[in-house]
PDB file of C-alpha atoms and ligand atoms in Angstrom:
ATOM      1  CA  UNK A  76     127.155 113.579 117.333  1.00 32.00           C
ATOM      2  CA  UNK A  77     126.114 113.192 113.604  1.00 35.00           C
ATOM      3  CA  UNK A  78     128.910 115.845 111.703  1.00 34.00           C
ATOM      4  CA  UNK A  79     127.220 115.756 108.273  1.00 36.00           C
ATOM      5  CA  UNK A  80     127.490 119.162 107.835  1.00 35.00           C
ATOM      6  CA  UNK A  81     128.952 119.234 103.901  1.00 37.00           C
ATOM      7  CA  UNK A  82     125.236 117.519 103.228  1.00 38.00           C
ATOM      8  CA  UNK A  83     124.451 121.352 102.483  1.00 37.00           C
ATOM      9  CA  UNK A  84     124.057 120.459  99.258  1.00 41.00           C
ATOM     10  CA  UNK A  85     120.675 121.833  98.321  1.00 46.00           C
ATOM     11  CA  UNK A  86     120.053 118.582  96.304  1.00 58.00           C
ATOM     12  CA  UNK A  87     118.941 117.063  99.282  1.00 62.00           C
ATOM     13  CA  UNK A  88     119.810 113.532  99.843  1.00 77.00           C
ATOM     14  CA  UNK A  89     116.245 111.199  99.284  1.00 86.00           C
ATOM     15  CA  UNK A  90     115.535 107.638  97.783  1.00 94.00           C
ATOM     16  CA  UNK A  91     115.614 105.519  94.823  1.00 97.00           C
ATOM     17  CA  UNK A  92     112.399 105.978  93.204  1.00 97.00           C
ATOM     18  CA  UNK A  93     110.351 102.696  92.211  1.00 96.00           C
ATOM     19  CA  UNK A  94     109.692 102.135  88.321  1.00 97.00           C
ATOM     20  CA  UNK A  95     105.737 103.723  88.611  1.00 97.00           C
ATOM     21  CA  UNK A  96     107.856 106.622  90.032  1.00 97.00           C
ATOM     22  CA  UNK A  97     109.695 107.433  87.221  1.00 98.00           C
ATOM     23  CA  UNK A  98     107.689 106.256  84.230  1.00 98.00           C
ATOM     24  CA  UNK A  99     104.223 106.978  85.527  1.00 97.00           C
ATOM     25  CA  UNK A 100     104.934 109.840  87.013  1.00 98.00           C
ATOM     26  CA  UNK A 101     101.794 112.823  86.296  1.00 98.00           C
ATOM     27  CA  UNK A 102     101.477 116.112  85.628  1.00 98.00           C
ATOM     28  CA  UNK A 103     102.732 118.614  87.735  1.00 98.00           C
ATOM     29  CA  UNK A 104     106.072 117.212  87.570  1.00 98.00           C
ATOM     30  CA  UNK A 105     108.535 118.082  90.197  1.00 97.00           C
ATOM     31  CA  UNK A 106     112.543 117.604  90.997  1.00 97.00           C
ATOM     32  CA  UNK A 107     113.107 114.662  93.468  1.00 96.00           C
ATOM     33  CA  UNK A 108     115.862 114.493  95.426  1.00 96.00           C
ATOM     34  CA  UNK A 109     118.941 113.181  93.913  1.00 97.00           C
ATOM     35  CA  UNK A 110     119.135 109.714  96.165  1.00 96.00           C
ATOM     36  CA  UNK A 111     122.135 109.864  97.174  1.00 96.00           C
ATOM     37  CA  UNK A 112     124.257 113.359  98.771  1.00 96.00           C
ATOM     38  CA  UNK A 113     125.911 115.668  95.271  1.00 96.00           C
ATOM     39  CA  UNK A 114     129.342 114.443  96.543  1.00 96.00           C
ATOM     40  CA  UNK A 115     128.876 110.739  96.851  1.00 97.00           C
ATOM     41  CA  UNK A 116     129.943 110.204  93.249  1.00 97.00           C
ATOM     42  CA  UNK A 117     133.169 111.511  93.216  1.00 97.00           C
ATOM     43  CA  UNK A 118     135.537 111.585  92.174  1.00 96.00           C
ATOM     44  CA  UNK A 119     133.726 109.962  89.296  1.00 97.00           C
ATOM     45  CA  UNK A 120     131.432 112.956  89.049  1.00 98.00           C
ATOM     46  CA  UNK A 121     132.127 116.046  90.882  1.00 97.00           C
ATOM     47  CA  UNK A 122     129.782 117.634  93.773  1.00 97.00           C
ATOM     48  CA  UNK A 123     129.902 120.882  91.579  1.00 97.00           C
ATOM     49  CA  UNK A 124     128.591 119.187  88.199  1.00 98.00           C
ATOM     50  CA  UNK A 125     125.917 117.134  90.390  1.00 97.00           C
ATOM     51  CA  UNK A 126     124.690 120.205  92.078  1.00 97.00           C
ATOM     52  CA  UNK A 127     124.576 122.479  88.655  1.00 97.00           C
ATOM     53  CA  UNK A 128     123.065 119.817  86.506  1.00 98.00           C
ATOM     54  CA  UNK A 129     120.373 118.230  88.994  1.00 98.00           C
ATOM     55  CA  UNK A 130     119.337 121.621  90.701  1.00 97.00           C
ATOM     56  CA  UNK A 131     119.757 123.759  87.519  1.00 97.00           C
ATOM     57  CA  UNK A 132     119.270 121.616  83.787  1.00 98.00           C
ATOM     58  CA  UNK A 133     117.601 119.281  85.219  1.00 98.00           C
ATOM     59  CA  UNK A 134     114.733 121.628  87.347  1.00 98.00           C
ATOM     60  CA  UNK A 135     114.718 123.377  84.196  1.00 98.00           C
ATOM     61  CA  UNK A 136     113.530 120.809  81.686  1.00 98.00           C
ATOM     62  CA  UNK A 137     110.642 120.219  84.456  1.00 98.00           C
ATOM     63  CA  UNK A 138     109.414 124.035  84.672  1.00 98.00           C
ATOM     64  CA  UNK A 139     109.544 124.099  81.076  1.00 98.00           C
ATOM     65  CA  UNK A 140     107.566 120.791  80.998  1.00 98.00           C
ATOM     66  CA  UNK A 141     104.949 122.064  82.999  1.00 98.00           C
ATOM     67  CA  UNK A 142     104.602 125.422  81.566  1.00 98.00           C
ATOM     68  CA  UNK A 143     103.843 123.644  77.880  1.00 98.00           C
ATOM     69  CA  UNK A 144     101.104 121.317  80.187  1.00 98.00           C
ATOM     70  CA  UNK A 145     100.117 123.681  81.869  1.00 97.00           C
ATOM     71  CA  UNK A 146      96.492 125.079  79.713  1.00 95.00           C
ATOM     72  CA  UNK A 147      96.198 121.382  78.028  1.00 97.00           C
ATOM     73  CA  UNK A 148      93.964 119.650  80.839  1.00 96.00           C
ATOM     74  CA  UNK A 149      93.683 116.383  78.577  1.00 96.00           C
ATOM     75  CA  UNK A 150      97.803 115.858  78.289  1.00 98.00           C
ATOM     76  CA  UNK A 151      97.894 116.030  81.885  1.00 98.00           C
ATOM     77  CA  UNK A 152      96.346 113.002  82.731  1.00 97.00           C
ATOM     78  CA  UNK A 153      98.827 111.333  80.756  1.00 98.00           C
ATOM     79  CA  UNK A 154     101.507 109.478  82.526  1.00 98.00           C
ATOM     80  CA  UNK A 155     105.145 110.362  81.894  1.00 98.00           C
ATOM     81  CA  UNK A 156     106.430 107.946  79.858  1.00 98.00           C
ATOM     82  CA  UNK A 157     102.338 108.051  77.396  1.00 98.00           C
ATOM     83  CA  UNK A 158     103.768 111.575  76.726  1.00 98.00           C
ATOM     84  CA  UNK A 159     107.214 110.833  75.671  1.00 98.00           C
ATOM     85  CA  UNK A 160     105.785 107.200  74.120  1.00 98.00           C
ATOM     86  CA  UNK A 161     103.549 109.170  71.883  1.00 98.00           C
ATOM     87  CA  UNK A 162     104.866 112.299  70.863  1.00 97.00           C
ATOM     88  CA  UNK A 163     104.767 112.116  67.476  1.00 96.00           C
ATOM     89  CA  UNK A 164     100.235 111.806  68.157  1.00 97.00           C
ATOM     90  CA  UNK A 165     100.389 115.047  70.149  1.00 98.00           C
ATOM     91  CA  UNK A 166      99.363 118.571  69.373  1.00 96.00           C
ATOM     92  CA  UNK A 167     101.953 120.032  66.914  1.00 96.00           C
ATOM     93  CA  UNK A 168     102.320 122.884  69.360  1.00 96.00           C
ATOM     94  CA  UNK A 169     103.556 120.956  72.049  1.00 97.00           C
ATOM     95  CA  UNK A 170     105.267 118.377  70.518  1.00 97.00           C
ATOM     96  CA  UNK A 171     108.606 120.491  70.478  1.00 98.00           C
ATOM     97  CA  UNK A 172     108.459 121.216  74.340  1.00 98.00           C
ATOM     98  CA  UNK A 173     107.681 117.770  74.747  1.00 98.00           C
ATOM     99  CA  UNK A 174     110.136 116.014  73.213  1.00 98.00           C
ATOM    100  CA  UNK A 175     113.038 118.236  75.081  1.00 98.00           C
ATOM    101  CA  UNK A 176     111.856 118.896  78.067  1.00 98.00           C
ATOM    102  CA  UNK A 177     109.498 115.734  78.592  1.00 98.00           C
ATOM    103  CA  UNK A 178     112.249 113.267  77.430  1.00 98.00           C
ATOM    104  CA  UNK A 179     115.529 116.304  79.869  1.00 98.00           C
ATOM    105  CA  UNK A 180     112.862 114.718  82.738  1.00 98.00           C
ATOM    106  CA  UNK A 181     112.757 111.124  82.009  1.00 98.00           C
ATOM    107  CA  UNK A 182     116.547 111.106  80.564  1.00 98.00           C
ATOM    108  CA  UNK A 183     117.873 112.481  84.244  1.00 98.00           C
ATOM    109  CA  UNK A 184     115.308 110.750  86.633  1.00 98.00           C
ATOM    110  CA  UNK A 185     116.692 107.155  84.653  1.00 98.00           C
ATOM    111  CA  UNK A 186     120.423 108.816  84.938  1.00 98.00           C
ATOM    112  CA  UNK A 187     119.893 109.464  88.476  1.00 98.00           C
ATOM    113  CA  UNK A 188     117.963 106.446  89.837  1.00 98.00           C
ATOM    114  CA  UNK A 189     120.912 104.107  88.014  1.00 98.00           C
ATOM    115  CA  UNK A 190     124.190 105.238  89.427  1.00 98.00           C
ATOM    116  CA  UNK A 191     125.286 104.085  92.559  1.00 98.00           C
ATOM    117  CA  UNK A 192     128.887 104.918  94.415  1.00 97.00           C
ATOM    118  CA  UNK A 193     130.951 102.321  93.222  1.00 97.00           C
ATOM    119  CA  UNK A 194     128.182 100.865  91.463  1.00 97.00           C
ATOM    120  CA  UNK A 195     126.741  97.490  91.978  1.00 97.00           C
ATOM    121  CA  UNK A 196     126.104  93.656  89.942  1.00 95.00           C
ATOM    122  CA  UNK A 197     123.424  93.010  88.026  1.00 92.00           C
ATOM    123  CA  UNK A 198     121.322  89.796  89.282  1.00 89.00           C
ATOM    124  CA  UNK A 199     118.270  87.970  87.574  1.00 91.00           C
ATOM    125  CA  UNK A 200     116.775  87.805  84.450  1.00 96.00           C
ATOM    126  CA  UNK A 201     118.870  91.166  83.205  1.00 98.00           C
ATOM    127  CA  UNK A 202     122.335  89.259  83.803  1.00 97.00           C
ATOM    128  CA  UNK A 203     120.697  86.523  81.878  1.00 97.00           C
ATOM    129  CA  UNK A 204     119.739  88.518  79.197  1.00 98.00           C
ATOM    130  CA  UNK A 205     123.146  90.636  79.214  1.00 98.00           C
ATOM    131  CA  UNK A 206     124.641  87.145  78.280  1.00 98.00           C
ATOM    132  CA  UNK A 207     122.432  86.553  75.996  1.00 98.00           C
ATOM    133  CA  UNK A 208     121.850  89.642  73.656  1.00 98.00           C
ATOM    134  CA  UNK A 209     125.965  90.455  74.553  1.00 98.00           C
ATOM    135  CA  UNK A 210     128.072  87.656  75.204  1.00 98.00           C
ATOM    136  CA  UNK A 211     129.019  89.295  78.769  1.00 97.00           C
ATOM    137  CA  UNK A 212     128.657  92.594  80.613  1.00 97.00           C
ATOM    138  CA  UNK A 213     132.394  93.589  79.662  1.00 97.00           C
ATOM    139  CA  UNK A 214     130.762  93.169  76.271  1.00 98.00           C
ATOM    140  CA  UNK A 215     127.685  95.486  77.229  1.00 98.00           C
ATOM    141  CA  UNK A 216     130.127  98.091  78.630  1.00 98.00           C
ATOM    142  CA  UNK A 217     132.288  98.244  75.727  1.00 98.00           C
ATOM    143  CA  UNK A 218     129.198  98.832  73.339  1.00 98.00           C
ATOM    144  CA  UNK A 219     127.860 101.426  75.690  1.00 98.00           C
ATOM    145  CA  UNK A 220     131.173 103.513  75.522  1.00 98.00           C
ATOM    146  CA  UNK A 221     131.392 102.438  71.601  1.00 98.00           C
ATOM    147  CA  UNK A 222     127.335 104.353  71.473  1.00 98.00           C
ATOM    148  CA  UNK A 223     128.207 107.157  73.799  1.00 98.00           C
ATOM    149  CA  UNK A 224     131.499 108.293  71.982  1.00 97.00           C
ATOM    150  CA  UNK A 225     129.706 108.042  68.746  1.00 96.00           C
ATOM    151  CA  UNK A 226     126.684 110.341  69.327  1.00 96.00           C
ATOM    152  CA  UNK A 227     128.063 113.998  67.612  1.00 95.00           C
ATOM    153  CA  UNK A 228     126.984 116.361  69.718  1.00 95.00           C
ATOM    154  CA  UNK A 229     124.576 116.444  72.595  1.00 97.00           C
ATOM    155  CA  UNK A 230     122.844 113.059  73.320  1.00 98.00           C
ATOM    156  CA  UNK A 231     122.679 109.767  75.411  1.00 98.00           C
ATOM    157  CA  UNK A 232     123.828 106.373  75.019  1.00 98.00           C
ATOM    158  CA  UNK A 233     121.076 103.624  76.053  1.00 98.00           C
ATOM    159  CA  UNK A 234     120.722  99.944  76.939  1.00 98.00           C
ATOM    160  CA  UNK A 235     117.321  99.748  75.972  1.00 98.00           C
ATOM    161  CA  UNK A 236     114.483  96.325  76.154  1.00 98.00           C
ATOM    162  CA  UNK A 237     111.798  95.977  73.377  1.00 96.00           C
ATOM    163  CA  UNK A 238     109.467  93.228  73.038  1.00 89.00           C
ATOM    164  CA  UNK A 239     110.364  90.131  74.838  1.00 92.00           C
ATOM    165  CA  UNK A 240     112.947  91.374  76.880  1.00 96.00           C
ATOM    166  CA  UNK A 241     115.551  91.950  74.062  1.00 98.00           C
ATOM    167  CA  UNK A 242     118.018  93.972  74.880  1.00 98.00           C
ATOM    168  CA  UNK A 243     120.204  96.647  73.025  1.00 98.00           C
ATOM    169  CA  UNK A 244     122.566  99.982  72.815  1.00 98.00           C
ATOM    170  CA  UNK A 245     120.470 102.950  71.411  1.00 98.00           C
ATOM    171  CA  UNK A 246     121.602 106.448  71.053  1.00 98.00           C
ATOM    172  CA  UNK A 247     119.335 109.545  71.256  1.00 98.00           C
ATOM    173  CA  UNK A 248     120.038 113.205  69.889  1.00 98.00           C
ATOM    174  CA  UNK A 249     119.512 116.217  72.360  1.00 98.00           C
ATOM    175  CA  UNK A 250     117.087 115.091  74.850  1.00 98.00           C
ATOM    176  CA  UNK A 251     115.379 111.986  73.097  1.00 98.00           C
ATOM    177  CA  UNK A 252     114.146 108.816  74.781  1.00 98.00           C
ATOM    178  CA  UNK A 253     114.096 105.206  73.480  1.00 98.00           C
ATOM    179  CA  UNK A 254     110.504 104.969  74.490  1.00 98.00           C
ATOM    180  CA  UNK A 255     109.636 107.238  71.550  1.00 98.00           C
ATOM    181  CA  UNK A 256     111.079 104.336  69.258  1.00 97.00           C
ATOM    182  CA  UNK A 257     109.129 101.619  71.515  1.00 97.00           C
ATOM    183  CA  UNK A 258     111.558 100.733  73.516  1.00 98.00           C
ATOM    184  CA  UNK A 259     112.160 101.028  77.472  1.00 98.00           C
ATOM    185  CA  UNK A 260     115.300 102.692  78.647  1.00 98.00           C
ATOM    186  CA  UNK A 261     117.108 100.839  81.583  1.00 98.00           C
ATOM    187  CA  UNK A 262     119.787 103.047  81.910  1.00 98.00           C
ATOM    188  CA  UNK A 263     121.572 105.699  80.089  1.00 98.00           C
ATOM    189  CA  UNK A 264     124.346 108.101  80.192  1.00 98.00           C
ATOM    190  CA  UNK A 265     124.207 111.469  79.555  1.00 98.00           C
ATOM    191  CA  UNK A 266     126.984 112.943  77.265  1.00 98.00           C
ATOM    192  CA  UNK A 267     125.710 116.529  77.058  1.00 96.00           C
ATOM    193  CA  UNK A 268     129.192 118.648  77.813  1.00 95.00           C
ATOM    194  CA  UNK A 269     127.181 119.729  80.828  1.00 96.00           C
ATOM    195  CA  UNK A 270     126.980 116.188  82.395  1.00 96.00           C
ATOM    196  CA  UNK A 271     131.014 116.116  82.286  1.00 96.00           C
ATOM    197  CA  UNK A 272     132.749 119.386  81.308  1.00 95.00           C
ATOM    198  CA  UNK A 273     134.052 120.824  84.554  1.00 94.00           C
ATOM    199  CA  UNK A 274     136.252 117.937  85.537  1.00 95.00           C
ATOM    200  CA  UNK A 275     136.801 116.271  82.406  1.00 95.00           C
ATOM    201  CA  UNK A 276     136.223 118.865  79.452  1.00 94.00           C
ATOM    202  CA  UNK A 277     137.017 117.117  76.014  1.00 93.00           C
ATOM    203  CA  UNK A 278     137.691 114.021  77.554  1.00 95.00           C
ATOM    204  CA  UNK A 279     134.697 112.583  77.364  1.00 95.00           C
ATOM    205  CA  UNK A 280     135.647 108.868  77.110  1.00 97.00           C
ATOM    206  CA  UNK A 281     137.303 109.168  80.150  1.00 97.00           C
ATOM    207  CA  UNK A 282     133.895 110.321  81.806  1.00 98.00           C
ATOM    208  CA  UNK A 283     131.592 107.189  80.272  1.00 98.00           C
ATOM    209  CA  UNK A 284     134.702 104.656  81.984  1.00 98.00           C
ATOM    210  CA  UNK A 285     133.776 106.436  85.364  1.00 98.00           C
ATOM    211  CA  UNK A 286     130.129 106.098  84.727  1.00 98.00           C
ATOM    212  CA  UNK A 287     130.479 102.361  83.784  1.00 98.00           C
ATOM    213  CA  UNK A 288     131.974 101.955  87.249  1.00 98.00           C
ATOM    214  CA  UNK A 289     128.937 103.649  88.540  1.00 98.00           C
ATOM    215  CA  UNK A 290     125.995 101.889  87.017  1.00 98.00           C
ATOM    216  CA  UNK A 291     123.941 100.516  89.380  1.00 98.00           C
ATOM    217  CA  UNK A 292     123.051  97.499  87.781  1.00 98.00           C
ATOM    218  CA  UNK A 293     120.840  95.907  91.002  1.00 97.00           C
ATOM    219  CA  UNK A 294     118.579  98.492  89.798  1.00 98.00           C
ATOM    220  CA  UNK A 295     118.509  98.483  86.276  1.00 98.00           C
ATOM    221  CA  UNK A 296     117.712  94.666  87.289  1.00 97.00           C
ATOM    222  CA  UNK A 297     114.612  95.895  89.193  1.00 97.00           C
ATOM    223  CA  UNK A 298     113.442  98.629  85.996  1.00 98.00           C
ATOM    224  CA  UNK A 299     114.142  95.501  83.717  1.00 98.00           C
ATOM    225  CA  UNK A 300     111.587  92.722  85.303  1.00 96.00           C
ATOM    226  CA  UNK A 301     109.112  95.722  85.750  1.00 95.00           C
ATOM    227  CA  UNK A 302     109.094  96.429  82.398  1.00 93.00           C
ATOM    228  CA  UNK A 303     108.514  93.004  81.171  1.00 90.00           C
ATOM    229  CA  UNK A 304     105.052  93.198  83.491  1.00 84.00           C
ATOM    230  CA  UNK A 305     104.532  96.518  82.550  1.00 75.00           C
TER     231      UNK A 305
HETATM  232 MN1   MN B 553     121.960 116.469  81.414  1.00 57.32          MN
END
């Protein structure tokens, strides 16, 4: 008999989504199942703060997404990542709405799809390039707890690829993606007090080690030679 009765979580348990998935993803826009069940991160990240920030923040960025589509016909044949790419071309009245709730989606689908319990090794051309552009992944991690302690406020701390395949650690204010500065996020942690305050309140350094030890690097592997064909 299967007892998997604490999967009531009402975030469902679903699947990885593939990189057209999450970057070409169209208007209406709607909250995928976190792929994996709200408790399988912990102790890293609590069943509680998975629940509250996937089935409340991050539904809400997407209603308020699709309300600001909702009477602008031509924006809604634009893929996810064209709207958040171009925001500074759009209407001036959207462009707010947009760039918070457009780039609260993409930031959490990304956050989602690249954690893994216990994480997992990068492979390919990314652990090429992570040699490369850093010297080593401890090198990479260090950076990307460097970026994510530094941004004041609410934010996220990126490893990013531009042109070529060159990689780097970008931070973002509030709910801005790298895509809006040409380049494409791989993976990113989200250091909005809501992302970490019920188990770790102030401490949020202690939070970014546990999502280093998370990152599902196979993954961000995957999103990294799509992008490059992209
Ligand atoms: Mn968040």
């Amino acid at each position: 008999m299967i007892t998997n009765a604490c999967a009531a979580n009402v975030n469902g348990e679903g699947s990885y989504l593939a990189y057209d998935d999450i970057f070409n993803a169209v208007y209406p826009f709607s909250l995928e199942p976190l792929p994996y069940a709200a408790d399988a991160l912990e102790p890293a990240i609590d069943a509680k703060t998975m629940e509250i920030h996937h089935g409340r923040h991050h539904n809400g960025y997407i209603n308020n997404l699709n309300s600001a589509l909702e009477n602008r016909s031509n924006l809604q044949e634009m893929t996810l990542s064209e709207l958040v790419a171009g925001l500074n071309d759009l209407p001036d009245e959207v462009q707010t709405a947009v760039r918070n709730h457009g780039g609260g989606h993409l930031n959490h689908v990304i956050f989602w799809n690249t954690m893994t319990p216990g994480g997992s090794s990068s492979a390919g051309r990314l652990a090429d390039a992570i040699d490369r552009d850093f010297g080593s992944l401890e090198n990479l991690k260090a950076e990307l707890k460097s970026a994510a302690g530094g941004v004041f406020g609410s934010g996220w701390a990126w490893l990013a690829a531009g042109s070529g395949g060159a990689l780097s650690v970008v931070q973002t204010p509030n709910q801005d993606n790298p895509l809006t500065d040409g380049l494409t996020p791989l993976t990113g942690v989200d250091v909005w007090e809501h992302a970490y305050y019920l188990n770790y309140q102030n401490l949020r350094g202690d939070y970014v080690d546990a999502w280093l030890d998370l990152v599902h690097w196979e993954k961000v592997s995957e999103l990294y030679e799509q992008s490059m064909n992209a």
